[in-house]
């Protein structure tokens, strides 16, 4: 008798919460991104499905407290907004309002990985890679966006806005220095749908995968570099293994040559022991040789940095020196 009552109460609670849940999901639905996602680019596209019957506005709040407000209207079902990310964990809130009161709140955690910084290279376990471009996802967008590829091999767009990729990915080239194939929207010259030895697990997970290592793709256009470099005796490990994108962002960067960081900061990320710079003239018993923060006498107008003395890719001299001999190196800057 008693247990019968319990079952009835339990059933009632269950039905009640299902009803509540249904109402909750009807308020809005975050179509993209997923709950705990890894990103390699500093932009996330938020797509929210919302209907004016149950919500007046949806506000997206980044953890830098930037907010973006969507006014929900009866004519539209999906709303889209690109949000900037910082390295590491980003917690981005999506809040629905009806008559000024919060009716639903959800959070999306996105981890922006770094190719070089140890602390941001390996995301915590809860994060997963969720590629976007498959038939199922694209179907939702194709109501309003043309999801086909409309680029012609090696022909830059006269008006880049005509690229079908532009509307959703316009921020990919947002930095000061942008790489020619990216700024000309020849995206599939690299995103050829293939995989390499380091990302075999990604095979068929997205139409637009890019092989890792990427080296051979880079050399398909930079043939001269390949010819010159392969003739040299010594090769820098990350360049030799084709991991060009450890140092270069293939799209766009605030540093010249699309470097992920300015040269000195880039080199010392992997070679932390060289921050003190004591290796050059340690036998002289004097202060350490500078490696930055002074002008470089050998490169007009540029600052001294690791690449004043070392070639980042290849060399005929040990330690990737910019000259064939150590004495030759010194005399590039110390004349007499
Ligand atoms: C109901 C029509 C509609 C649907 C469905 C839709 N979008 Fe959009 N989207 C738009 C419009 C219109 C814009 C232009 C910006 C604006 O007016 O909001 C846009 C812009 C975007 C942007 C650029 C936002 C920014 O901040 O620059 C992204 C990214 C985007 N959409 C992604 C998607 C994805 C992914 C899907 C499918 C999951 C999708 N959209 C489905 C209408 C839609
Ligand atoms: C309707 C919007 C939309 C259009 C159009 C679009 N993309 Fe995307 N794309 C996305 C979203 C959303 C993601 C997931 C990453 C994010 O949040 O920005 C994505 C991710 C990607 C990725 C990473 C791999 C993946 O599948 O997640 C590549 C590469 C890419 N897009 C290339 C392209 C290219 C090339 C085109 C043009 C042929 C294109 N995209 C057109 C919305 C779009
Ligand atoms: C020169 C080669 C190259 C070109 C051109 C290029 N990409 Fe990429 N892209 C890459 C590589 C390599 C990666 C892998 C991550 C990295 O190295 O940053 C990548 C990553 C991405 C990602 C992030 C994927 C993730 O897992 O988070 C998106 C989105 C993307 N590309 C979109 C585009 C779009 C859109 C274009 C055209 C405007 C484009 N790419 C042009 C090489 C390229
Ligand atoms: C589709 C052809 C194409 C591909 C693929 C390509 N590049 Fe480029 N890249 C160019 C063009 C065109 C330029 C601009 C003209 C020039 O300086 O050669 C350029 C310029 C550069 C520059 C600046 C050169 C300078 O002297 O200013 C760097 C660095 C670079 N690319 C690196 C890469 C890397 C790394 C990859 C692979 C991730 C790559 N490129 C893949 C076509 C390509
Ligand atoms: C260890 C970091 C690093 C790696 C890995 C790397 N680069 Fe570079 N790259 C640089 C730096 C730093 C410069 C700028 C050199 C300068 O300012 O003189 C540069 C310049 C360039 C340039 C323009 C100048 C030139 O020498 O023609 C091209 C093209 C280029 N890299 C392509 C590539 C390709 C292709 C790969 C992969 C095979 C690659 N890089 C791997 C650091 C790197
Ligand atoms: C992504 C990590 C990474 C970055 C960034 C990087 N290196 Fe390296 N470097 C390596 C690895 C790995 C080796 C080979 C193992 C070792 O000797 O530590 C190496 C070796 C070297 C060597 C010794 C080569 C030899 O033949 O003895 C020099 C010199 C060097 N790097 C200079 C630089 C300079 C200059 C930069 C900046 C343009 C740079 N590295 C950026 C990873 C990196
Ligand atoms: C003024 C020239 C000069 C500058 C600037 C310079 N180096 Fe060197 N570096 C040398 C010379 C010469 C050698 C070889 C002699 C030796 O081993 O001490 C060397 C050797 C190296 C080696 C291989 C041997 C070892 O000690 O591990 C690495 C790695 C290296 N440098 C990295 C860097 C990095 C990273 C920077 C920037 C922070 C830098 N260097 C700045 C001249 C320079
Ligand atoms: C790319 C340019 C460059 C190269 C190559 C270079 N140096 Fe220097 N060196 C400098 C600069 C810049 C200073 C700082 C001068 C100043 O402070 O006015 C400096 C300072 C010095 C000093 C300290 C001078 C003093 O007055 O205290 C010594 C010693 C020195 N270098 C030795 C060497 C030796 C040995 C080599 C070859 C292994 C070498 N340098 C290669 C640029 C260079």
mmCIF file of N, CA and C and ligand atoms in Angstrom, residues 264 267-268 271 273-275 279-280 282 289-291 304-306 308-310 319 321 326 329, ligand 7:
data_model
loop_
_atom_site.group_PDB
_atom_site.id
_atom_site.type_symbol
_atom_site.label_atom_id
_atom_site.label_comp_id
_atom_site.label_asym_id
_atom_site.label_seq_id
_atom_site.Cartn_x
_atom_site.Cartn_y
_atom_site.Cartn_z
ATOM 1 N N UNK A 264 61.794 35.974 -30.880
ATOM 2 C CA UNK A 264 62.499 35.652 -29.632
ATOM 3 C C UNK A 264 61.582 34.885 -28.671
ATOM 4 N N UNK A 267 61.050 31.238 -30.019
ATOM 5 C CA UNK A 267 62.191 30.332 -29.793
ATOM 6 C C UNK A 267 62.311 29.957 -28.317
ATOM 7 N N UNK A 268 62.156 30.951 -27.426
ATOM 8 C CA UNK A 268 62.363 30.669 -26.007
ATOM 9 C C UNK A 268 61.185 29.905 -25.386
ATOM 10 N N UNK A 271 62.853 26.651 -26.127
ATOM 11 C CA UNK A 271 64.242 26.645 -25.611
ATOM 12 C C UNK A 271 64.316 27.573 -24.401
ATOM 13 N N UNK A 273 65.847 27.378 -21.657
ATOM 14 C CA UNK A 273 67.174 27.574 -21.059
ATOM 15 C C UNK A 273 67.939 28.710 -21.728
ATOM 16 N N UNK A 274 67.474 29.176 -22.894
ATOM 17 C CA UNK A 274 68.204 30.230 -23.589
ATOM 18 C C UNK A 274 67.686 31.625 -23.226
ATOM 19 N N UNK A 275 66.736 31.692 -22.305
ATOM 20 C CA UNK A 275 66.210 33.000 -21.922
ATOM 21 C C UNK A 275 67.326 33.863 -21.349
ATOM 22 N N UNK A 279 74.785 31.325 -23.566
ATOM 23 C CA UNK A 279 75.514 30.310 -24.331
ATOM 24 C C UNK A 279 76.501 30.863 -25.350
ATOM 25 N N UNK A 280 76.331 32.111 -25.769
ATOM 26 C CA UNK A 280 77.124 32.592 -26.901
ATOM 27 C C UNK A 280 78.581 32.840 -26.549
ATOM 28 N N UNK A 282 80.051 32.461 -23.309
ATOM 29 C CA UNK A 282 80.219 32.101 -21.895
ATOM 30 C C UNK A 282 81.685 31.996 -21.489
ATOM 31 N N UNK A 289 76.016 37.411 -23.466
ATOM 32 C CA UNK A 289 75.772 38.100 -24.742
ATOM 33 C C UNK A 289 74.280 38.399 -24.855
ATOM 34 N N UNK A 290 73.941 39.617 -25.260
ATOM 35 C CA UNK A 290 72.499 39.889 -25.407
ATOM 36 C C UNK A 290 71.884 39.015 -26.512
ATOM 37 N N UNK A 291 70.620 38.662 -26.350
ATOM 38 C CA UNK A 291 69.897 37.976 -27.421
ATOM 39 C C UNK A 291 68.667 38.777 -27.857
ATOM 40 N N UNK A 304 67.788 42.670 -32.348
ATOM 41 C CA UNK A 304 68.533 41.420 -32.206
ATOM 42 C C UNK A 304 67.571 40.354 -31.670
ATOM 43 N N UNK A 305 67.682 39.143 -32.187
ATOM 44 C CA UNK A 305 66.877 38.043 -31.641
ATOM 45 C C UNK A 305 67.581 36.745 -31.998
ATOM 46 N N UNK A 306 67.008 35.639 -31.634
ATOM 47 C CA UNK A 306 67.630 34.336 -31.890
ATOM 48 C C UNK A 306 67.920 34.152 -33.376
ATOM 49 N N UNK A 308 68.814 36.279 -35.483
ATOM 50 C CA UNK A 308 69.964 37.048 -35.959
ATOM 51 C C UNK A 308 71.145 36.101 -36.157
ATOM 52 N N UNK A 309 71.224 35.088 -35.329
ATOM 53 C CA UNK A 309 72.366 34.160 -35.363
ATOM 54 C C UNK A 309 71.977 32.768 -35.851
ATOM 55 N N UNK A 310 70.706 32.396 -35.699
ATOM 56 C CA UNK A 310 70.271 31.043 -36.080
ATOM 57 C C UNK A 310 69.242 31.103 -37.191
ATOM 58 N N UNK A 319 74.451 23.789 -35.073
ATOM 59 C CA UNK A 319 73.641 24.740 -34.302
ATOM 60 C C UNK A 319 72.893 25.723 -35.209
ATOM 61 N N UNK A 321 73.625 27.778 -37.405
ATOM 62 C CA UNK A 321 74.125 29.157 -37.450
ATOM 63 C C UNK A 321 73.866 29.776 -38.823
ATOM 64 N N UNK A 326 81.745 29.892 -36.877
ATOM 65 C CA UNK A 326 81.440 30.744 -35.721
ATOM 66 C C UNK A 326 82.091 32.119 -35.890
ATOM 67 N N UNK A 329 80.254 34.189 -38.153
ATOM 68 C CA UNK A 329 79.026 34.672 -37.517
ATOM 69 C C UNK A 329 79.315 35.959 -36.736
HETATM 70 C C1 LIG B 7 74.799 36.467 -31.048
HETATM 71 C C2 LIG B 7 74.510 35.214 -31.665
HETATM 72 C C3 LIG B 7 73.496 34.307 -31.022
HETATM 73 C C4 LIG B 7 72.258 34.630 -30.562
HETATM 74 C C5 LIG B 7 71.597 36.005 -30.544
HETATM 75 C C6 LIG B 7 71.668 33.401 -30.125
HETATM 76 N N1 LIG B 7 72.518 32.360 -30.291
HETATM 77 FE FE1 LIG B 7 72.165 30.387 -29.956
HETATM 78 N N2 LIG B 7 74.066 29.930 -30.412
HETATM 79 C C7 LIG B 7 75.005 30.815 -30.912
HETATM 80 C C8 LIG B 7 76.228 30.130 -31.158
HETATM 81 C C9 LIG B 7 77.525 30.760 -31.683
HETATM 82 C C10 LIG B 7 76.030 28.778 -30.812
HETATM 83 C C11 LIG B 7 77.022 27.605 -30.902
HETATM 84 C C12 LIG B 7 78.074 27.671 -29.831
HETATM 85 C C13 LIG B 7 77.595 27.151 -28.540
HETATM 86 O O1 LIG B 7 77.142 26.012 -28.468
HETATM 87 O O2 LIG B 7 77.677 27.904 -27.552
HETATM 88 C C14 LIG B 7 74.644 28.688 -30.346
HETATM 89 C C15 LIG B 7 74.023 27.509 -29.940
HETATM 90 C C16 LIG B 7 72.664 27.388 -29.706
HETATM 91 C C17 LIG B 7 71.966 26.132 -29.486
HETATM 92 C C18 LIG B 7 72.567 24.716 -29.525
HETATM 93 C C19 LIG B 7 73.547 24.443 -28.447
HETATM 94 C C20 LIG B 7 72.968 24.625 -27.076
HETATM 95 O O3 LIG B 7 73.534 25.413 -26.318
HETATM 96 O O4 LIG B 7 71.898 24.083 -26.778
HETATM 97 C C21 LIG B 7 70.659 26.444 -29.282
HETATM 98 C C22 LIG B 7 69.515 25.482 -28.989
HETATM 99 C C23 LIG B 7 70.536 27.889 -29.374
HETATM 100 N N3 LIG B 7 71.763 28.428 -29.639
HETATM 101 C C24 LIG B 7 69.342 28.574 -29.225
HETATM 102 C C25 LIG B 7 69.253 29.957 -29.205
HETATM 103 C C26 LIG B 7 68.038 30.678 -28.862
HETATM 104 C C27 LIG B 7 66.717 30.046 -28.491
HETATM 105 C C28 LIG B 7 68.333 32.002 -28.952
HETATM 106 C C29 LIG B 7 67.440 33.193 -28.625
HETATM 107 C C30 LIG B 7 67.023 33.278 -27.222
HETATM 108 C C31 LIG B 7 69.720 32.121 -29.364
HETATM 109 N N4 LIG B 7 70.236 30.861 -29.486
HETATM 110 C C32 LIG B 7 70.380 33.310 -29.606
HETATM 111 C C33 LIG B 7 74.779 32.164 -31.171
HETATM 112 C C34 LIG B 7 73.659 32.865 -30.842
#
